[in-house]
Coordinates of C-alpha atoms and ligand atoms in Angstrom, one line a residue:
X18 CA 86.1 -28.8 3.7
X19 CA 85.2 -25.4 5.1
X20 CA 81.7 -24.6 5.9
X21 CA 81.0 -21.2 7.3
X22 CA 77.6 -21.9 8.6
X23 CA 78.7 -21.9 12.2
X24 CA 80.0 -18.4 11.8
X25 CA 76.6 -17.2 11.0
X26 CA 75.4 -14.3 13.1
X27 CA 72.9 -12.4 11.1
X28 CA 70.2 -15.1 10.9
X29 CA 68.2 -15.9 13.9
X30 CA 67.2 -19.5 13.3
X31 CA 64.8 -19.4 16.2
X32 CA 62.4 -17.2 14.3
X33 CA 61.2 -19.8 11.9
X34 CA 61.5 -23.6 11.5
X35 CA 64.4 -24.6 9.3
X36 CA 62.6 -25.1 6.0
X37 CA 65.6 -25.3 3.7
X38 CA 68.5 -27.7 3.6
X39 CA 70.9 -29.2 1.0
X40 CA 72.4 -32.6 1.2
X41 CA 75.1 -33.0 -1.5
X42 CA 75.5 -36.6 -2.7
X43 CA 78.3 -35.6 -5.1
X44 CA 79.8 -32.2 -5.7
X45 CA 82.0 -32.5 -8.8
X46 CA 85.3 -31.7 -7.0
X47 CA 87.1 -33.7 -9.7
X48 CA 85.1 -35.7 -12.2
X49 CA 82.8 -37.6 -9.9
X50 CA 79.7 -35.7 -11.1
X51 CA 77.1 -33.5 -9.4
X52 CA 74.1 -34.7 -7.6
X53 CA 72.4 -32.7 -4.8
X54 CA 69.3 -33.3 -2.7
X55 CA 67.5 -30.1 -1.7
X56 CA 64.7 -30.0 0.9
X57 CA 62.3 -27.1 0.8
X58 CA 59.6 -27.7 3.5
X59 CA 58.1 -31.1 2.7
X60 CA 59.5 -31.2 -0.9
X61 CA 62.6 -33.2 -1.7
X62 CA 64.1 -32.2 -5.0
X63 CA 67.1 -34.0 -6.6
X64 CA 69.2 -31.5 -8.6
X65 CA 71.2 -33.1 -11.4
X66 CA 72.2 -36.8 -11.5
X67 CA 75.8 -36.8 -12.6
X68 CA 77.2 -39.6 -10.5
X69 CA 79.1 -41.9 -12.9
X70 CA 79.5 -44.9 -10.6
X71 CA 76.1 -46.6 -10.8
X72 CA 76.4 -48.8 -7.8
X73 CA 77.4 -45.8 -5.7
X74 CA 74.4 -43.9 -7.1
X75 CA 72.0 -46.8 -6.4
X76 CA 73.3 -47.3 -2.9
X77 CA 73.0 -43.6 -2.2
X78 CA 69.5 -43.3 -3.5
X79 CA 68.1 -46.5 -2.0
X80 CA 69.5 -45.2 1.4
X81 CA 67.8 -41.8 0.8
X82 CA 64.5 -43.5 0.1
X83 CA 64.7 -45.6 3.3
X84 CA 65.7 -42.6 5.5
X85 CA 62.8 -40.6 4.0
X86 CA 60.5 -43.6 4.7
X87 CA 59.4 -43.4 1.1
X88 CA 59.5 -45.7 -2.0
X89 CA 61.3 -42.9 -3.8
X90 CA 64.6 -41.1 -3.0
X91 CA 63.1 -37.7 -3.9
X92 CA 59.8 -36.3 -5.1
X93 CA 61.2 -35.1 -8.4
X94 CA 64.4 -34.6 -10.3
X95 CA 65.6 -31.5 -12.2
X96 CA 68.4 -31.7 -14.7
X97 CA 70.3 -28.5 -15.5
X98 CA 71.9 -29.6 -18.8
X99 CA 73.0 -32.6 -20.8
X100 CA 76.7 -32.8 -19.9
X101 CA 77.7 -36.2 -18.4
X102 CA 78.8 -34.8 -15.1
X103 CA 75.2 -33.6 -14.5
X104 CA 73.2 -36.3 -16.3
X105 CA 75.0 -39.6 -16.8
X106 CA 73.3 -41.3 -13.8
X107 CA 69.8 -40.6 -15.1
X108 CA 69.2 -43.9 -17.0
X109 CA 70.2 -45.9 -13.9
X110 CA 68.1 -43.7 -11.8
X111 CA 65.1 -44.1 -14.0
X112 CA 65.5 -47.9 -14.2
X113 CA 65.6 -48.2 -10.5
X114 CA 62.8 -45.7 -9.8
X115 CA 60.6 -45.5 -12.9
X116 CA 57.9 -43.5 -11.0
X117 CA 60.3 -40.7 -10.2
X118 CA 59.5 -37.7 -12.4
X119 CA 62.4 -36.1 -14.2
X120 CA 62.3 -32.6 -15.7
X121 CA 64.6 -30.5 -17.9
X122 CA 64.4 -27.9 -20.6
X123 CA 63.2 -29.1 -24.0
X124 CA 66.7 -28.9 -25.6
X125 CA 68.2 -30.8 -22.7
X126 CA 65.6 -33.5 -23.0
X127 CA 66.7 -34.0 -26.6
X128 CA 70.4 -34.0 -25.9
X129 CA 70.3 -36.4 -22.9
X130 CA 70.4 -39.7 -24.9
X131 CA 74.0 -38.8 -26.0
X132 CA 75.0 -39.8 -22.5
X133 CA 74.2 -43.5 -23.3
X134 CA 75.7 -43.9 -26.8
X135 CA 76.5 -47.6 -26.0
X136 CA 72.8 -48.3 -25.5
X137 CA 70.5 -48.9 -28.4
X138 CA 68.8 -45.5 -29.0
X139 CA 65.4 -47.2 -29.4
X140 CA 65.8 -48.9 -26.1
X141 CA 66.2 -45.6 -24.1
X142 CA 62.8 -44.7 -22.8
X143 CA 61.6 -41.1 -23.1
X144 CA 61.7 -40.5 -19.3
X145 CA 62.4 -36.8 -19.3
X146 CA 59.6 -34.2 -19.2
X147 CA 60.3 -30.9 -21.0
X148 CA 59.5 -27.7 -19.1
X149 CA 59.1 -24.3 -20.8
X150 CA 61.6 -21.5 -20.4
X151 CA 60.9 -18.4 -18.4
X152 CA 57.5 -19.5 -17.2
X153 CA 56.6 -20.7 -13.7
X154 CA 55.2 -24.2 -13.4
X155 CA 53.7 -25.6 -10.2
X156 CA 55.2 -29.1 -10.0
X157 CA 53.6 -29.9 -6.6
X158 CA 51.2 -28.0 -4.4
X159 CA 53.3 -25.1 -3.0
X160 CA 56.3 -25.8 -5.1
X161 CA 56.9 -23.7 -8.3
X162 CA 59.9 -24.0 -10.7
X163 CA 61.0 -21.6 -13.4
X164 CA 63.8 -22.2 -15.9
X165 CA 66.2 -19.5 -17.1
X166 CA 68.7 -20.1 -19.9
X167 CA 72.2 -20.3 -18.3
X168 CA 74.6 -20.0 -21.3
X169 CA 77.3 -22.7 -21.3
X170 CA 75.5 -25.2 -23.5
X171 CA 72.3 -25.2 -25.6
X172 CA 69.5 -26.1 -23.3
X173 CA 71.4 -25.4 -20.1
X174 CA 69.2 -23.7 -17.5
X175 CA 69.3 -22.3 -14.0
X176 CA 66.3 -23.5 -11.9
X177 CA 64.4 -21.0 -9.6
X178 CA 62.5 -22.9 -7.0
X179 CA 59.8 -21.2 -4.9
X180 CA 58.3 -23.0 -2.0
X181 CA 55.3 -21.3 -0.3
X182 CA 53.8 -22.3 3.1
X183 CA 51.1 -20.6 5.1
X184 CA 53.6 -18.0 6.5
X185 CA 55.8 -17.1 3.6
X186 CA 57.7 -18.0 0.5
X187 CA 61.3 -19.3 0.1
X188 CA 63.4 -19.0 -3.0
X189 CA 66.3 -21.1 -4.1
X190 CA 68.3 -20.8 -7.4
X191 CA 70.5 -23.5 -8.7
X192 CA 72.8 -22.3 -11.5
X193 CA 73.9 -25.7 -12.9
X194 CA 76.8 -24.8 -15.1
X195 CA 76.5 -21.2 -16.3
X196 CA 78.3 -18.7 -18.5
X197 CA 77.6 -15.0 -18.6
X198 CA 79.3 -14.4 -22.0
X199 CA 77.8 -15.2 -25.4
X200 CA 79.6 -18.0 -27.1
X201 CA 79.1 -18.9 -30.8
X202 CA 76.3 -21.4 -30.4
X203 CA 74.6 -20.3 -27.2
X204 CA 73.7 -16.9 -25.7
X205 CA 75.0 -16.1 -22.2
X206 CA 73.0 -16.1 -19.0
X207 CA 71.1 -12.8 -18.8
X208 CA 71.7 -11.2 -15.4
X209 CA 68.8 -8.8 -15.8
X210 CA 66.3 -11.7 -15.9
X211 CA 67.4 -12.7 -12.4
X212 CA 67.7 -9.4 -10.6
X213 CA 65.3 -8.5 -7.8
X214 CA 64.3 -12.1 -7.0
X215 CA 64.6 -11.7 -3.3
X216 CA 66.6 -15.0 -3.2
X217 CA 67.2 -17.0 0.0
X218 CA 69.7 -19.6 -1.3
X219 CA 72.0 -19.7 -4.3
X220 CA 73.6 -23.0 -5.3
X221 CA 76.3 -22.0 -7.7
X222 CA 79.2 -23.6 -9.6
X223 CA 82.8 -22.5 -9.1
X224 CA 84.7 -24.2 -11.9
X225 CA 87.3 -21.4 -12.5
X226 CA 87.6 -20.3 -8.8
X227 CA 88.7 -16.7 -8.6
X228 CA 90.7 -16.7 -11.8
X229 CA 90.1 -14.0 -14.3
X230 CA 89.9 -14.7 -18.0
X231 CA 90.8 -12.6 -21.0
X232 CA 88.0 -11.4 -23.2
X233 CA 86.4 -14.2 -25.2
X234 CA 87.6 -12.8 -28.5
X235 CA 91.2 -12.8 -27.2
X236 CA 90.8 -16.5 -26.1
X237 CA 89.5 -17.3 -29.6
X238 CA 92.3 -15.4 -31.4
X239 CA 95.0 -17.0 -29.3
X240 CA 93.8 -20.4 -30.1
X241 CA 93.3 -19.7 -33.8
X242 CA 96.8 -18.1 -33.9
X243 CA 98.3 -21.3 -32.4
X244 CA 96.5 -23.6 -34.8
X245 CA 97.5 -21.4 -37.7
X246 CA 101.1 -21.5 -36.7
X247 CA 101.1 -25.3 -36.4
X248 CA 99.7 -25.7 -39.8
X249 CA 102.2 -23.3 -41.3
X250 CA 104.9 -25.6 -39.7
X251 CA 103.3 -28.6 -41.6
X252 CA 101.9 -29.9 -38.4
X253 CA 98.4 -31.5 -38.0
X254 CA 96.3 -30.4 -35.0
X255 CA 94.4 -32.8 -32.8
X256 CA 91.6 -31.4 -30.6
X257 CA 90.1 -33.9 -28.1
X258 CA 86.9 -32.5 -26.7
X259 CA 83.7 -33.6 -25.0
X260 CA 80.9 -34.7 -27.3
X261 CA 78.7 -31.6 -26.7
X262 CA 79.6 -27.9 -26.4
X263 CA 83.3 -27.2 -26.8
X264 CA 83.7 -29.3 -30.0
X265 CA 80.9 -27.5 -31.8
X266 CA 82.2 -24.1 -30.6
X267 CA 85.6 -25.0 -32.0
X268 CA 84.1 -25.9 -35.4
X269 CA 82.2 -22.6 -35.6
X270 CA 85.4 -20.8 -34.6
X271 CA 87.5 -22.6 -37.2
X272 CA 84.9 -22.0 -39.9
X273 CA 84.5 -18.3 -39.3
X274 CA 88.0 -17.1 -38.2
X275 CA 89.9 -15.1 -40.8
X276 CA 92.9 -17.5 -40.4
X277 CA 90.9 -20.3 -41.9
X278 CA 88.0 -19.0 -44.0
X279 CA 88.5 -19.9 -47.6
X280 CA 91.5 -22.0 -46.8
X281 CA 92.1 -25.4 -48.6
X282 CA 92.1 -27.4 -45.4
X283 CA 90.2 -30.4 -44.0
X284 CA 88.7 -30.4 -40.6
X285 CA 87.8 -34.0 -39.6
X286 CA 85.3 -34.7 -37.0
X287 CA 85.3 -38.1 -35.3
X288 CA 83.2 -40.2 -32.9
X289 CA 80.9 -38.7 -30.3
X290 CA 81.8 -35.2 -31.4
X291 CA 80.3 -35.9 -34.8
X292 CA 77.2 -37.3 -33.1
X293 CA 77.0 -34.2 -31.1
X294 CA 77.1 -32.1 -34.3
X295 CA 74.1 -34.1 -35.6
X296 CA 72.2 -33.4 -32.4
X297 CA 72.9 -29.7 -32.8
X298 CA 71.5 -29.8 -36.3
X299 CA 68.2 -31.2 -34.9
X300 CA 68.1 -28.2 -32.5
X301 CA 68.6 -25.5 -35.0
X302 CA 65.4 -23.6 -34.2
X303 CA 66.6 -23.3 -30.6
X304 CA 70.0 -21.9 -31.4
X305 CA 70.7 -18.1 -31.5
X306 CA 69.3 -16.1 -34.5
X307 CA 72.9 -15.5 -35.7
X308 CA 73.5 -19.2 -36.0
X309 CA 70.2 -19.8 -37.8
X310 CA 71.1 -17.1 -40.2
X311 CA 74.5 -18.6 -40.9
X312 CA 72.8 -22.0 -41.5
X313 CA 70.5 -20.4 -44.1
X314 CA 73.6 -19.8 -46.3
X315 CA 75.7 -22.8 -45.7
X316 CA 75.5 -26.0 -43.7
X317 CA 76.2 -25.5 -40.1
X318 CA 78.7 -28.3 -39.8
X319 CA 79.0 -30.9 -42.6
X320 CA 80.4 -29.0 -45.6
X321 CA 82.6 -30.5 -48.3
X322 CA 82.1 -27.4 -50.6
X323 CA 82.9 -24.3 -48.6
X324 CA 86.5 -24.1 -47.4
X325 CA 87.8 -25.1 -44.9
X326 CA 85.9 -28.4 -45.4
X327 CA 84.2 -29.9 -42.4
X328 CA 84.0 -33.7 -42.8
X329 CA 82.9 -36.7 -40.8
X330 CA 85.8 -39.1 -40.4
X331 CA 84.8 -42.5 -41.8
X332 CA 87.0 -45.6 -41.7
X333 CA 88.0 -45.2 -45.3
X334 CA 89.6 -41.8 -44.5
X335 CA 91.7 -43.1 -41.6
X336 CA 94.7 -44.2 -43.7
X337 CA 95.1 -40.7 -45.2
X338 CA 94.4 -38.4 -42.3
X339 CA 97.4 -36.5 -41.1
X340 CA 99.6 -37.2 -44.2
X341 CA 99.2 -33.5 -44.9
X342 CA 98.4 -30.9 -42.3
X343 CA 94.8 -31.1 -41.2
X344 CA 92.7 -30.5 -38.1
X345 CA 91.0 -33.4 -36.2
X346 CA 88.3 -33.1 -33.6
X347 CA 87.7 -36.2 -31.6
X348 CA 86.4 -37.6 -28.3
X349 CA 88.1 -36.7 -25.1
X350 CA 88.1 -40.4 -24.3
X351 CA 89.6 -41.8 -27.5
X352 CA 93.1 -43.2 -27.9
X353 CA 95.0 -40.4 -29.7
X354 CA 97.6 -42.9 -30.9
X355 CA 95.2 -43.9 -33.7
X356 CA 95.8 -40.5 -35.4
X357 CA 99.5 -39.9 -34.6
X358 CA 100.8 -42.8 -36.7
X359 CA 104.4 -43.3 -37.8
X360 CA 103.6 -42.5 -41.5
X361 CA 101.8 -39.2 -40.7
X362 CA 103.5 -35.8 -40.3
X363 CA 104.0 -34.3 -36.9
X364 CA 101.1 -33.5 -34.6
X365 CA 100.1 -30.8 -32.1
X366 CA 97.6 -32.0 -29.5
X367 CA 95.7 -29.1 -27.9
X368 CA 94.0 -29.9 -24.6
X369 CA 91.3 -27.6 -23.2
X370 CA 92.0 -26.3 -19.7
X371 CA 89.8 -27.5 -16.8
X372 CA 88.5 -30.5 -18.7
X373 CA 89.9 -33.8 -17.5
X374 CA 91.4 -35.5 -20.6
X375 CA 94.0 -38.2 -20.1
X376 CA 96.5 -38.5 -22.9
X377 CA 99.5 -40.7 -23.6
X378 CA 102.9 -39.0 -23.4
X379 CA 104.5 -41.3 -26.0
X380 CA 103.7 -41.4 -29.7
X381 CA 105.1 -43.0 -32.9
X382 CA 105.6 -39.6 -34.5
X383 CA 106.8 -36.2 -33.3
X384 CA 104.0 -34.9 -31.1
X385 CA 103.7 -31.7 -29.0
X386 CA 101.1 -31.4 -26.3
X387 CA 99.9 -28.0 -25.2
X388 CA 96.8 -26.5 -23.6
X389 CA 94.5 -23.6 -24.4
X390 CA 91.6 -21.7 -22.8
X391 CA 88.3 -21.4 -24.5
X392 CA 86.1 -21.0 -21.4
X393 CA 82.6 -22.5 -21.2
X394 CA 82.0 -21.3 -17.6
X395 CA 82.2 -17.9 -16.0
X396 CA 85.4 -16.8 -14.5
X397 CA 85.8 -15.5 -10.9
X398 CA 84.6 -12.0 -11.6
X399 CA 81.6 -13.3 -13.5
X400 CA 80.8 -15.6 -10.6
X401 CA 80.9 -12.9 -8.0
X402 CA 79.0 -10.6 -10.3
X403 CA 76.1 -13.0 -10.5
X404 CA 76.2 -13.5 -6.7
X405 CA 76.1 -9.7 -6.0
X406 CA 73.2 -9.3 -8.5
X407 CA 71.2 -11.9 -6.7
X408 CA 72.2 -11.0 -3.1
X409 CA 71.0 -14.3 -1.5
X410 CA 71.3 -15.1 2.2
X411 CA 73.2 -18.3 1.6
X412 CA 75.7 -19.1 -1.2
X413 CA 76.5 -22.8 -1.6
X414 CA 79.5 -23.5 -3.9
X415 CA 79.8 -26.8 -5.7
X416 CA 81.5 -28.0 -9.0
X417 CA 85.1 -27.1 -8.9
X418 CA 88.4 -28.3 -7.4
X419 CA 88.4 -28.0 -3.6
X420 CA 91.3 -25.4 -3.9
X421 CA 89.3 -23.3 -6.3
X422 CA 86.1 -23.4 -4.3
X423 CA 88.1 -22.5 -1.2
X424 CA 89.5 -19.4 -3.0
X425 CA 85.9 -18.4 -3.7
X426 CA 84.6 -19.0 -0.2
X427 CA 87.4 -17.1 1.4
X428 CA 86.7 -13.9 -0.7
X429 CA 86.1 -11.1 1.8
X430 CA 83.5 -9.5 -0.5
X431 CA 81.4 -12.7 -0.2
X432 CA 82.2 -13.5 3.5
X433 CA 81.1 -10.0 4.6
X434 CA 77.7 -10.2 2.9
X435 CA 76.5 -13.8 2.7
X436 CA 76.6 -17.1 4.5
X437 CA 79.1 -19.0 2.3
X438 CA 79.3 -22.8 2.1
X439 CA 81.3 -25.2 0.2
X440 CA 80.2 -28.6 1.4
X441 CA 81.9 -32.0 0.9
X442 CA 79.8 -34.8 -0.4
X443 CA 77.6 -36.3 2.4
X444 CA 77.7 -33.1 4.5
X445 CA 74.2 -31.7 5.2
X446 CA 74.1 -28.0 4.9
X447 CA 71.3 -26.4 6.9
X448 CA 70.1 -23.1 5.5
X449 CA 68.4 -21.1 8.2
X450 CA 66.4 -18.2 6.9
X451 CA 65.5 -15.4 9.3
X452 CA 62.3 -13.5 9.1
X453 CA 63.9 -10.1 9.4
X454 CA 66.9 -10.5 7.1
X455 CA 68.1 -7.4 5.4
X456 CA 69.4 -8.0 1.9
X457 CA 73.1 -7.2 2.0
X458 CA 74.2 -4.2 0.0
X459 CA 75.9 -5.0 -3.3
X460 CA 79.6 -4.0 -3.3
X461 CA 80.8 -1.1 -5.4
X462 CA 81.4 -1.8 -9.0
X463 CA 84.9 -2.3 -10.3
X464 CA 85.6 0.1 -13.1
X465 CA 87.9 -0.7 -15.9
X466 CA 90.4 1.7 -17.4
X467 CA 92.9 1.7 -20.2
X468 CA 96.6 1.2 -20.1
X469 CA 99.2 2.5 -22.5
X470 CA 102.8 1.4 -22.4
X471 CA 105.4 3.7 -24.1
X472 CA 109.0 2.9 -23.5
X473 CA 109.6 3.4 -19.8
X474 CA 106.3 5.3 -19.2
X475 CA 103.0 3.6 -18.4
X476 CA 99.9 5.7 -18.5
X477 CA 96.7 4.4 -16.9
X478 CA 93.5 6.1 -18.0
X479 CA 90.7 5.8 -15.5
X480 CA 87.0 6.6 -16.1
X481 CA 85.3 9.7 -14.6
X482 CA 83.3 7.4 -12.3
X483 CA 86.6 6.9 -10.3
X484 CA 88.1 10.3 -10.6
X485 CA 84.8 12.1 -9.7
X486 CA 84.7 10.2 -6.4
X487 CA 85.7 12.3 -3.3
X488 CA 88.2 9.6 -2.4
X489 CA 90.1 10.5 -5.5
X490 CA 91.1 13.8 -4.0
X491 CA 93.0 12.0 -1.3
X492 CA 94.5 9.6 -3.8
X493 CA 95.6 12.5 -6.0
X494 CA 96.7 14.5 -3.0
X495 CA 100.1 12.8 -2.6
X496 CA 100.4 12.1 -6.3
X497 CA 102.0 8.8 -5.3
X498 CA 100.7 5.3 -5.7
X499 CA 101.8 1.9 -4.7
X500 CA 101.6 -1.0 -7.2
X501 CA 102.0 -4.6 -6.0
X502 CA 101.2 -8.0 -7.2
X503 CA 98.5 -9.9 -5.4
X504 CA 98.5 -13.4 -7.0
X505 CA 97.8 -12.8 -10.7
X506 CA 96.3 -9.3 -10.0
X507 CA 98.1 -6.0 -9.9
X508 CA 96.7 -3.8 -7.2
X509 CA 97.0 -0.1 -7.5
X510 CA 96.6 1.9 -4.4
X511 CA 97.0 5.6 -3.6
X512 CA 99.3 6.4 -0.8
X513 CA 97.9 8.8 1.8
X514 CA 99.8 11.5 3.6
X515 CA 99.7 9.4 6.7
X516 CA 101.3 6.4 5.1
X517 CA 104.0 8.6 3.6
X518 CA 104.8 9.7 7.1
X519 CA 104.8 6.2 8.4
X520 CA 107.1 5.0 5.6
X521 CA 109.6 7.4 7.1
X522 CA 108.6 6.0 10.5
X523 CA 112.1 5.0 11.5
X524 CA 112.8 8.6 11.8
X525 CA 110.6 10.3 14.4
X526 CA 107.7 12.0 12.9
X527 CA 104.9 12.7 15.3
X528 CA 101.6 14.0 13.9
X529 CA 101.6 16.7 16.6
X530 CA 105.0 18.1 15.6
X531 CA 104.8 20.9 13.0
X532 CA 106.8 19.8 10.0
X533 CA 106.6 19.5 6.3
X534 CA 105.1 16.0 6.7
X535 CA 102.1 17.6 8.3
X536 CA 102.0 20.8 6.2
X537 CA 99.1 21.2 3.8
X538 CA 101.4 22.7 1.2
X539 CA 103.5 19.5 0.9
X540 CA 102.4 17.0 -1.7
X541 CA 104.4 14.2 -3.1
X542 CA 107.3 15.3 -0.8
X543 CA 107.4 18.7 -2.6
X544 CA 106.5 22.1 -1.3
X545 CA 103.7 23.9 -3.2
X546 CA 103.5 27.0 -1.1
X547 CA 104.7 30.0 -3.2
X548 CA 105.2 31.9 0.0
X549 CA 107.8 29.4 1.3
X550 CA 111.5 29.5 0.7
X551 CA 111.1 25.7 -0.1
X552 CA 108.6 26.4 -2.8
X553 CA 108.9 23.9 -5.7
X554 CA 111.7 22.0 -3.9
X555 CA 111.7 18.4 -2.7
X556 CA 111.5 18.6 1.1
X557 CA 112.3 16.2 3.8
X558 CA 109.1 15.4 5.7
X559 CA 110.6 16.4 9.1
X560 CA 111.6 19.8 7.7
X561 CA 110.1 23.0 8.8
X562 CA 109.6 26.6 7.5
X563 CA 108.0 29.7 8.9
X564 CA 104.9 29.5 6.7
X565 CA 104.0 26.0 7.9
X566 CA 100.2 25.4 7.9
X567 CA 98.8 22.3 9.4
X568 CA 97.2 19.9 6.9
X569 CA 93.4 19.6 7.4
X570 CA 93.0 16.0 6.7
X571 CA 95.8 14.9 9.0
X572 CA 94.3 13.6 12.2
Ligands
ZN608 ZN1 78.4 -28.5 -18.3
ZN609 ZN1 79.5 -29.5 -15.2

């Protein structure tokens, strides 16, 4: 695993003792969960507890306690949100170390018990303390935490930790899982709340690596389109999803998309997804105003009256489900064969991208398996946007496949500005903070334009912000551009005079020889000097005429 710490040159670690470090116990490279120990001065903070293997978790934490010469493996625990990859180890943790304080947002504290559905709900102790949003709380002397909603899932937060000693303060932000866009049931992370923090360390998730997603509306439309087509083909649609988050988003989408509103169609909800819906209903006052407004007019989920009907799947329905086209939402862990029975019609199984769901390949009835994108995390541009808004000294990437995280850490726009880390589990990351560190400048913004395709002509319309730039003059000077693919991205680049000359480099063109290639009246290999006999003609770059004038910007 790459770790660029050794390449650091801008921080003089000698100026101050090393007050910050991060020891990742588990980094969610696949589905092993996320669990990080952060040290800020004397404070040891456990960020998330998603390790699924409880004996591994206990060994790790018992060892941590003995190394720290303390009865506890940390001083406190912060849980970013209620998803299993961040929280499923908590009950084991609490049982092993009941004195260890655990904190989360109020909504997360209410959703956490869904992680232990096999336990008797009454047996699960209330071990999680709720912290307020957007209001600093001093958890220990010199250690302050503040919670900022992070999008992604109701209750999900980013934690800002500030540690102050006699000399100065240190700030660390842990994003948990985050999403900049609004989704239907949760508002996105607000960048403006986090600007100007003077951050030292950012621990950030990189689920989608550098990939770029279409606009959320497009993702929704594509999915709705596909489901609509399946049902028109007399196919039922099966959507396995995690208990919280995606399933409820899918229900809201299906209920409000024009393909489905008013349609005589059953949407069945099974297992943990149904329990997740009940949990959301309890949280209604915490959901966005638009959702509360919707819920004033009709039930948010369970609705037998308004079409399409959203119904809880009880055992008495099982025999009939799928006989005529319907939609089923069920647990990502359930055996899908129970729905795709020989006496039902054909099925389309739709799997969400980047969520690990194992499915059988063989069914008793014609079954098609496809995937779709309805993102719950920010894409690559969203991730770098957040980083450039925060401008920390250190960026630590976790939570994503090693290949995707490596794509992010190798981005030049990050490497040039920050110390970038992507540690493997068990690798200590030291985070030296210099006293005289200058915040790196944020990069220039990318501007978006419009594209029109008409037959063989493609017109690209760019905003004034680009064409008003002095560099545009050089770009427009030759009138030629180069387009080439770079992975999934099409890069447009203006060709300079010099490059045009070099392209003809197999012929001799020296910049000190007077020729059309160096003449200021030649643009786009055409002569624009009315005084020249070549005026308006295509010229060869090594040509010459008596009214030659040397180009000014040709060194
Ligand atoms: Zn999550
Ligand atoms: Zn996660």
